[in-house]
Short mmCIF file of C-alpha atoms and ligand atoms in Angstrom, two decimals:
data_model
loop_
_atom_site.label_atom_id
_atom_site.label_comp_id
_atom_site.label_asym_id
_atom_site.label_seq_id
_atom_site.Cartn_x
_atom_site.Cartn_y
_atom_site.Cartn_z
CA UNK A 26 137.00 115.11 202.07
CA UNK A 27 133.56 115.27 200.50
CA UNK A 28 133.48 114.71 196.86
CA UNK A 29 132.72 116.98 193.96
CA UNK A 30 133.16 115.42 190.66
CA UNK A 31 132.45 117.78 187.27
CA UNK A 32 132.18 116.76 183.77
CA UNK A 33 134.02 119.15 181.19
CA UNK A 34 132.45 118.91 177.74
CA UNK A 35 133.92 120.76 174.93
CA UNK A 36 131.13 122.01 172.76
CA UNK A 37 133.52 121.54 169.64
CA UNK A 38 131.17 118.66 168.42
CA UNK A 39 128.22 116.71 169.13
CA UNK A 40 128.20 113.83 172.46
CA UNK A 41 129.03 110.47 171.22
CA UNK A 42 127.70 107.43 173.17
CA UNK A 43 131.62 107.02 174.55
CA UNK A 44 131.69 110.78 176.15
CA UNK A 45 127.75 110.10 177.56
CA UNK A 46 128.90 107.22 179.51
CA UNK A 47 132.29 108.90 180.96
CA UNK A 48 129.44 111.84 181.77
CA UNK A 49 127.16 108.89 183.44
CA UNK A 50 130.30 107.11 185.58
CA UNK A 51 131.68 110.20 186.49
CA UNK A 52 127.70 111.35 187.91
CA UNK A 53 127.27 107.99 189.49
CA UNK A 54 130.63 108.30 191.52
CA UNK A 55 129.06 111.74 192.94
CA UNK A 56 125.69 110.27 193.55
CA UNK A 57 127.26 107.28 195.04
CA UNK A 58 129.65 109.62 197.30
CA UNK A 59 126.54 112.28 198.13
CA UNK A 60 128.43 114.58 196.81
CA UNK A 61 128.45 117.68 194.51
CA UNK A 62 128.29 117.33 190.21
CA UNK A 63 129.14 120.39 188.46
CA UNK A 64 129.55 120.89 184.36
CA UNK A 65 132.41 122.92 183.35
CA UNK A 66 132.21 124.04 179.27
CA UNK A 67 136.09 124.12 178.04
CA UNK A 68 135.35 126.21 175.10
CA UNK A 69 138.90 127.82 175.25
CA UNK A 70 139.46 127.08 171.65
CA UNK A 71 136.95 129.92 170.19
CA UNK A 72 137.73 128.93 166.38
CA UNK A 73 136.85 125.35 167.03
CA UNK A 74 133.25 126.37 169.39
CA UNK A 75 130.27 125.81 167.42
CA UNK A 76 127.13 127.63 167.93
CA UNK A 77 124.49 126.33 170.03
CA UNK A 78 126.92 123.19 171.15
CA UNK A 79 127.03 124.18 174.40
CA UNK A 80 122.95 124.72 174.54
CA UNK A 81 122.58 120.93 173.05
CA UNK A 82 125.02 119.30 174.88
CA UNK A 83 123.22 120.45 178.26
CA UNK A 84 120.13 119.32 176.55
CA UNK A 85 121.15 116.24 175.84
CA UNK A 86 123.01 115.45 178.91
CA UNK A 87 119.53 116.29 180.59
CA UNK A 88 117.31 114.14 178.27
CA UNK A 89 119.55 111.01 179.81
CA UNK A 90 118.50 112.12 183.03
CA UNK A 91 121.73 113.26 183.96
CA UNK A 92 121.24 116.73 186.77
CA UNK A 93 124.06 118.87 187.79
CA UNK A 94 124.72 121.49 191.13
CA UNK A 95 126.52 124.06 189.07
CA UNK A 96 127.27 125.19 186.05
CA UNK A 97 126.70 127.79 183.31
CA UNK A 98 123.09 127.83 183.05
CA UNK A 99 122.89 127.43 186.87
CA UNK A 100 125.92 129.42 188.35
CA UNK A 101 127.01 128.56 191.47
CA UNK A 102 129.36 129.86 193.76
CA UNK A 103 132.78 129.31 192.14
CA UNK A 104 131.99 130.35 188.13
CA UNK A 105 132.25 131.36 185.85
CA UNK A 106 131.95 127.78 184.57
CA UNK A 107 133.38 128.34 180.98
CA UNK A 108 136.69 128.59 180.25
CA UNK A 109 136.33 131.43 177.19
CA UNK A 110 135.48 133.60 180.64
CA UNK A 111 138.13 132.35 183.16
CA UNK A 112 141.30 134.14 180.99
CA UNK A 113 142.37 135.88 183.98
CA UNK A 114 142.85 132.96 185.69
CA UNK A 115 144.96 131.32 183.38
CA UNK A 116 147.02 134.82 182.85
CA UNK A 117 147.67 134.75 186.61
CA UNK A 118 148.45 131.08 186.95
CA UNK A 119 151.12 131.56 184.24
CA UNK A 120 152.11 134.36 186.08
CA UNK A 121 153.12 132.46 189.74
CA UNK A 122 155.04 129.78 186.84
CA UNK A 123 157.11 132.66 185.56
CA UNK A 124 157.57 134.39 189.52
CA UNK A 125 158.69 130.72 190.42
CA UNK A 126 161.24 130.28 186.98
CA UNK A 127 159.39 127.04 186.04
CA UNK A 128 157.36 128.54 182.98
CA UNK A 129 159.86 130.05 179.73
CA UNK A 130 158.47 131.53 176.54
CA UNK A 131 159.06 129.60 173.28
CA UNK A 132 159.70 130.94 170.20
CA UNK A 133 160.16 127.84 168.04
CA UNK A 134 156.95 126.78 165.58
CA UNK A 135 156.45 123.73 164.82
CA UNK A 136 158.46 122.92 161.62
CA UNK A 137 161.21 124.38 163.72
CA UNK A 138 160.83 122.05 166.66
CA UNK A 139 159.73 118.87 163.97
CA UNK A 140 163.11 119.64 162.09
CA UNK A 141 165.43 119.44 165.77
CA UNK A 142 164.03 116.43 166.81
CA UNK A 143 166.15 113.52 165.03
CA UNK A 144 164.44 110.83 166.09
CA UNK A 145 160.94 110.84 167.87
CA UNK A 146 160.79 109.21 171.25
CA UNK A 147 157.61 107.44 171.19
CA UNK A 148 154.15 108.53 171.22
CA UNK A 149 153.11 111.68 172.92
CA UNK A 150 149.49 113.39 171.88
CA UNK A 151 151.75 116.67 171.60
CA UNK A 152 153.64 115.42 169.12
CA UNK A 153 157.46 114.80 169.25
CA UNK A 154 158.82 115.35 172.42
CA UNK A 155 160.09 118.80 172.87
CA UNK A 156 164.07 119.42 172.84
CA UNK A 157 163.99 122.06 174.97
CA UNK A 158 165.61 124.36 172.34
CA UNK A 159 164.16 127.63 174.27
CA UNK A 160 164.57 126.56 177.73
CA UNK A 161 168.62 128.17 177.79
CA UNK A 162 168.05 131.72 175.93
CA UNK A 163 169.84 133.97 177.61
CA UNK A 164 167.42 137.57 178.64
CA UNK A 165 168.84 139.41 175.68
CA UNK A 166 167.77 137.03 173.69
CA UNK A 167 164.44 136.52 174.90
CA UNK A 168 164.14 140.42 174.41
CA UNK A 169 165.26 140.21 171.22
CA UNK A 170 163.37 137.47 169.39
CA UNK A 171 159.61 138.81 171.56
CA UNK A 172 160.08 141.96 168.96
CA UNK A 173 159.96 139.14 166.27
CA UNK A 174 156.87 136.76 167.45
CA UNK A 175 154.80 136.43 170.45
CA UNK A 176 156.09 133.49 172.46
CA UNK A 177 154.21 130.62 173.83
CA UNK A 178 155.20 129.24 177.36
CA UNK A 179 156.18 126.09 178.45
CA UNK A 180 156.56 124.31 181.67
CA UNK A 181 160.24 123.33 183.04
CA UNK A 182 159.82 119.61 183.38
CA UNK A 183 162.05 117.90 185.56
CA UNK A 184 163.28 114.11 184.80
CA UNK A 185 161.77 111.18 186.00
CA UNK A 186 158.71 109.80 186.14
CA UNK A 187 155.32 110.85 187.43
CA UNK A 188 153.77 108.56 189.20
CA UNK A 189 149.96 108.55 190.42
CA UNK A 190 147.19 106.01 191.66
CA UNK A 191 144.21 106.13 189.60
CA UNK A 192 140.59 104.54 190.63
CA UNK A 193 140.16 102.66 187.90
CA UNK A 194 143.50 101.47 186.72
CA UNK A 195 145.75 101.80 189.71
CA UNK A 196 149.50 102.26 189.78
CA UNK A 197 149.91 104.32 186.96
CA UNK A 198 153.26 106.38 185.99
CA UNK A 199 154.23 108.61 183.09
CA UNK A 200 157.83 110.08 182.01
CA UNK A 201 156.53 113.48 181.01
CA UNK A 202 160.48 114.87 180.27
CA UNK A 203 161.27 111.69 178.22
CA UNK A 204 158.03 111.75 176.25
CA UNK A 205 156.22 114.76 175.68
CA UNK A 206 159.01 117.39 177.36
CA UNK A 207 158.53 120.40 178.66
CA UNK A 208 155.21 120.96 177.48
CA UNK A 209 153.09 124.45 176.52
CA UNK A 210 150.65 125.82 179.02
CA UNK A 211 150.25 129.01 177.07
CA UNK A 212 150.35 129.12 173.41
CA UNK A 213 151.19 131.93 171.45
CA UNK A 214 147.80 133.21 171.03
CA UNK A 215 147.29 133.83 174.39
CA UNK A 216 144.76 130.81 174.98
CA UNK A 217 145.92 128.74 177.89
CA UNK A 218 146.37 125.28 176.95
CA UNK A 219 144.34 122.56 178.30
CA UNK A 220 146.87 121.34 180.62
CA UNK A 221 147.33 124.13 182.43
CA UNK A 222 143.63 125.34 181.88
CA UNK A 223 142.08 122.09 183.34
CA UNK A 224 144.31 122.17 186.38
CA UNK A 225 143.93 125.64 187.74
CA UNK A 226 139.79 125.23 187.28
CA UNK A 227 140.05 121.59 188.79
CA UNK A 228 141.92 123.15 191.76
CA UNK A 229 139.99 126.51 191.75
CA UNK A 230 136.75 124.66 191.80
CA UNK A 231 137.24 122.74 194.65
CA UNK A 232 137.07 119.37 192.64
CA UNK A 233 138.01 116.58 194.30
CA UNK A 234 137.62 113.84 191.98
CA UNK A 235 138.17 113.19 188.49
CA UNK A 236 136.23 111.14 186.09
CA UNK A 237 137.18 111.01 182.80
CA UNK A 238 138.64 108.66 179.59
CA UNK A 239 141.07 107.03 179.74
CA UNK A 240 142.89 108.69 176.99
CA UNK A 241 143.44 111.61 179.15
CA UNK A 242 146.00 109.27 181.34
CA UNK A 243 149.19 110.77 180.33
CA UNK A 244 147.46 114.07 179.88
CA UNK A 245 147.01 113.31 183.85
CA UNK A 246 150.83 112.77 184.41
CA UNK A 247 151.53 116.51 182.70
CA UNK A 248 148.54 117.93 184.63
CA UNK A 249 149.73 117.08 188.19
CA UNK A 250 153.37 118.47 186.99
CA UNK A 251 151.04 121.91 186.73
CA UNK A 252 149.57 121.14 190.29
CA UNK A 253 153.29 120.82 191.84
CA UNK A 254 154.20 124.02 190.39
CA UNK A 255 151.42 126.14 191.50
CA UNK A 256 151.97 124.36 194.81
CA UNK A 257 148.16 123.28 194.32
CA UNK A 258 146.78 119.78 195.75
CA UNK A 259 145.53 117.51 193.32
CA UNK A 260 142.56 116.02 193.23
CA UNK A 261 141.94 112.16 192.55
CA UNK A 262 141.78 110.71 189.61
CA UNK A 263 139.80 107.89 188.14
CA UNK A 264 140.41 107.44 184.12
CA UNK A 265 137.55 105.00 182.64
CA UNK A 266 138.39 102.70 179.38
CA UNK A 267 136.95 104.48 176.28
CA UNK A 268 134.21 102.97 174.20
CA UNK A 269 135.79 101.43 171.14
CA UNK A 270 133.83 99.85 168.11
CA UNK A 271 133.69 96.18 167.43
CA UNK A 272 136.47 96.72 165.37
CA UNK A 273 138.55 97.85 168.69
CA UNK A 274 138.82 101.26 167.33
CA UNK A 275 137.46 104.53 169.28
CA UNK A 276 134.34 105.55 168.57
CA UNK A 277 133.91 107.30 165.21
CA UNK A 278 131.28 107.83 163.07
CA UNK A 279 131.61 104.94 161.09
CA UNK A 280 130.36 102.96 163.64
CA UNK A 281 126.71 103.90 162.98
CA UNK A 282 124.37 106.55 164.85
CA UNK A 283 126.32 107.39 168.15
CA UNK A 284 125.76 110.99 168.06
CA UNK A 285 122.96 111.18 171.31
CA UNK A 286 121.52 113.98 169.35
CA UNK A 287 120.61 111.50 166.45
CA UNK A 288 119.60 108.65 168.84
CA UNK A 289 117.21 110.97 170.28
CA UNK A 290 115.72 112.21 167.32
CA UNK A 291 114.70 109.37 165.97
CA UNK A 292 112.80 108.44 168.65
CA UNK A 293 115.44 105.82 170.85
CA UNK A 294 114.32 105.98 174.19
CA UNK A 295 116.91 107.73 176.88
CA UNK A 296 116.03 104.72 179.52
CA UNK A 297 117.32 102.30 176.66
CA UNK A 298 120.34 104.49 175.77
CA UNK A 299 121.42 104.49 180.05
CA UNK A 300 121.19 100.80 179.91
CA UNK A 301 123.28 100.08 177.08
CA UNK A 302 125.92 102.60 178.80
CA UNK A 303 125.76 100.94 182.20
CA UNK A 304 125.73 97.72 180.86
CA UNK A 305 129.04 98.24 178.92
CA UNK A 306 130.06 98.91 182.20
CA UNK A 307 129.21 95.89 183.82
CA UNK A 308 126.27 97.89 185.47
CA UNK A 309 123.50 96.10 184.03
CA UNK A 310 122.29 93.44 181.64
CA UNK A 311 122.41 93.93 178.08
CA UNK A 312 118.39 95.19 176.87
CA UNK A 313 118.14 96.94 180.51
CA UNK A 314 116.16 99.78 180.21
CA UNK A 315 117.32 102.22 183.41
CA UNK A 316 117.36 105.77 184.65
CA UNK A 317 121.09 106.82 185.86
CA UNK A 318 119.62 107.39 189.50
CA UNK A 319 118.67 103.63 189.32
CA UNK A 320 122.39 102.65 189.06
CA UNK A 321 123.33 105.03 192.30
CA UNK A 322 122.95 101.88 194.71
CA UNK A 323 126.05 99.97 195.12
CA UNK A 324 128.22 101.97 192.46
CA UNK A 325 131.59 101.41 192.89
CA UNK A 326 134.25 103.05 190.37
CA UNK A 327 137.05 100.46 191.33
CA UNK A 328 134.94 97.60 189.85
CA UNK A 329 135.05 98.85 186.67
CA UNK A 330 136.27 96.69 183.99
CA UNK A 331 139.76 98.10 182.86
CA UNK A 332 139.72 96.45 179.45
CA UNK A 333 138.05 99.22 176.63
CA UNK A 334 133.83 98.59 176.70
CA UNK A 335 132.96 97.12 173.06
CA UNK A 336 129.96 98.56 171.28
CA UNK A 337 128.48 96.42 168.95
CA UNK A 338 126.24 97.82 165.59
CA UNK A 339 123.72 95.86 166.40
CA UNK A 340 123.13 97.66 170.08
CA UNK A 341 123.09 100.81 168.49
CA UNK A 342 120.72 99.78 166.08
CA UNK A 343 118.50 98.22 168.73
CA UNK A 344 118.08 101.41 170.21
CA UNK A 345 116.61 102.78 167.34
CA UNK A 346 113.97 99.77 166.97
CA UNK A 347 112.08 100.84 170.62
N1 LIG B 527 137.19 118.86 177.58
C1 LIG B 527 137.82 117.57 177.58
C2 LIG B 527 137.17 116.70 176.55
O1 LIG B 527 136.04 116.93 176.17
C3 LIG B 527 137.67 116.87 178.89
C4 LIG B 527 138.81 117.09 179.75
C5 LIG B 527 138.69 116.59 181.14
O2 LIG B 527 137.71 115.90 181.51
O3 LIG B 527 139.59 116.94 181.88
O4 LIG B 527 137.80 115.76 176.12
#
C-alpha cells in the first residue's frame, strides 16, 4: 500500500506551534514513505470559519516550508478538499447508516440528555455518555416528534471495546458504548459531525495514514466504529503527543507568542521555528536551525517519544531574538 497522509486544519483559528508540528510529523511520514501529502480544510462548522483563515493557514504552512500534492488551492483528483463543499457526501453516508439500521434520529437536546444521565461515566469530549433514550422509539413516534424538531442522528454502538494499533502509541483500545455512547454523526442542523465527516473523506480520499494529536485518540476509537458501518477499510493511524507548556498544560495563549502568524511577523526565522519543532521531537538538537526536507532522512514515526513534547518560554522567546 503506498502512503498518502493529509493534514486537516480547521480554519476556526490561527496555527499554534503544537498543530505546526503535528502538520510537520505527519509531512515527514509521507516524505519518508515517498508518498502523497494532501491538505483537507474541515470548515464544516460555517459559524465558527473565519475569513481569510483558510488563505493564512496555507500561507503559513508554506512559509515553514511545508508543500502539499492536493488540496484546495491545487485540486487534485479526489476534491473537493473542503468539507463546507462535500455535504452530499455526508448526506449519502448517513444514508447507507439508516439503509443498514445502525444510524437513528435523536430528538433529545442537551438539557434533556444532561438531566437522564444520573451519574456521568467518566470523561468523554462529547460530554456525558449518551443513554440511548432515542435509540427504542417506536415509527409512530419518530413520525410524530420530526413534526416537532428536526432530529439529529446517531450511530448504534455496540458494547465492548474498540481496539486499534496506533504508530506512535501502540495497543490502544477505547469503550465507545460505555463512554461516549452512541454518538451523533449528524446533528440537527444538517452539518455532519466530525466523526462521521472525517471518516467518509479519510476513506473517500484514498488516505492511508493518519497523523494527527494525540487528543484525537478516542475520537479514533468512534471513527473506526463509522468505518465498520459503512463497511469502509480504515486507514492507519499514528496519534503524536500534543505540545503542552512548561506548566504541562496544552498549548494556550498564555504561554507566550505561539501563534506562527505572530512568530513570523516579527521577524523569527521559519528554519529556527522547524528546529525547535523537530527537536521537541527528538529530531534535532535544541538551537537547530532546519528546513522540514532536511529531517526526511531516517524519519521514523515509531521513534517518537510518547510522553507530551514540553515547550519552554524561553524557546519561544529565542525565536524571536534571530
Ligand atoms: N480538523 C481537526 C483539527 O484541526 C483535525 C482532525 C483530524 O486530523 O482528523 O483538530
Amino acid at each position: 500500500m503506498t502512503h498518502r497522509g493529509r493534514f486537516a486544519p480547521s480554519p476556526t483559528g490561527p496555527l499554534h506551534l503544537g498543530n505546526a508540528r503535528t502538520a510537520l510529523l505527519s509531512w515527514l511520514a509521507a516524505q519518508a514513505a515517498d508518498g502523497d501529502w494532501l491538505m483537507r480544510v474541515e470548515d464544516l462548522d460555517a459559524p465558527r470559519v473565519r475569513t481569510g483563515m483558510e488563505g493564512r493557514i496555507l500561507d503559513e504552512l508554506r512559509w515553514l516550508g511545508l508543500d502539499w500534492d492536493e488540496g484546495p488551492d491545487l485540486g487534485g483528483a479526489v476534491g473537493p478538499y473542503r468539507q463546507s463543499q462535500l455535504g452530499a457526501r455526508y448526506a449519502a453516508a448517513l444514508r447507507a447508516l439508516r439503509a443498514a439500521r445502525l444510524a437513528y434520529p435523536c430528538f433529545c437536546s442537551r438539557a434533556e440528555i444532561a438531566a437522564a444521565v444520573a451519574a456521568p461515566h467518566g470523561p468523554s469530549d462529547e460530554g456525558p455518555r449518551y443513554p440511548g433514550t432515542c435509540r427504542g422509539l417506536t415509527p409512530a413516534e419518530v413520525t410524530r416528534r420530526s413534526g416537532e424538531r428536526r432530529p439529529a442522528w446517531r450511530l448504534a454502538v455496540e458494547p465492548g471495546p474498540v481496539a486499534f494499533q496506533d504508530g506512535v502509541h501502540g495497543a490502544c483500545a477505547y469503550d465507545v458504548a460505555a463512554t461516549t455512547g452512541d454518538f451523533v454523526v449528524m446533528r440537527a442542523d444538517g452539518l455532519a459531525a466530525y466523526q462521521l465527516a472525517a471518516a467518509v473523506d479519510d476513506a473517500a480520499m484514498g488516505v492511508t495514514d493518519v497523523v494527527r494529536g494525540d487528543d484525537l485518540l478516542p475520537s479514533t476509537a468512534r471513527q473506526l466504529l463509522v468505518y465498520r458501518a459503512l463497511g469502509l477499510a480504515a486507514p492507519r493511524f499514528a496519534h503524536v503527543p500534543l505540545v503542552v507548556g512548561e506548566d504541562g498544560e496544552r498549548l494556550a495563549k498564555r504561554h507566550g507568542a505561539l501563534a506562527l502568524g505572530e512568530l513570523r511577523e516579527r521577524g523569527a526565522d521559519p528554519r529556527a521555528v522547524v528546529g525547535l519543532l523537530a527537536s521537541l521531537s527528538g529530531l534535532a538538537e535544541p538551537g537547530a536551525r532546519c528546513w522540514p526536507r532536511d529531517l526526511v532522512a531516517g524519519f521514523d514515526l515509531s521513534r517518537l517519544p510518547r510522553a507530551p513534547a514540553r515547550l519552554a518560554a524561553a524557546q519561544v522567546a529565542a525565536l524571536l531574538e534571530g
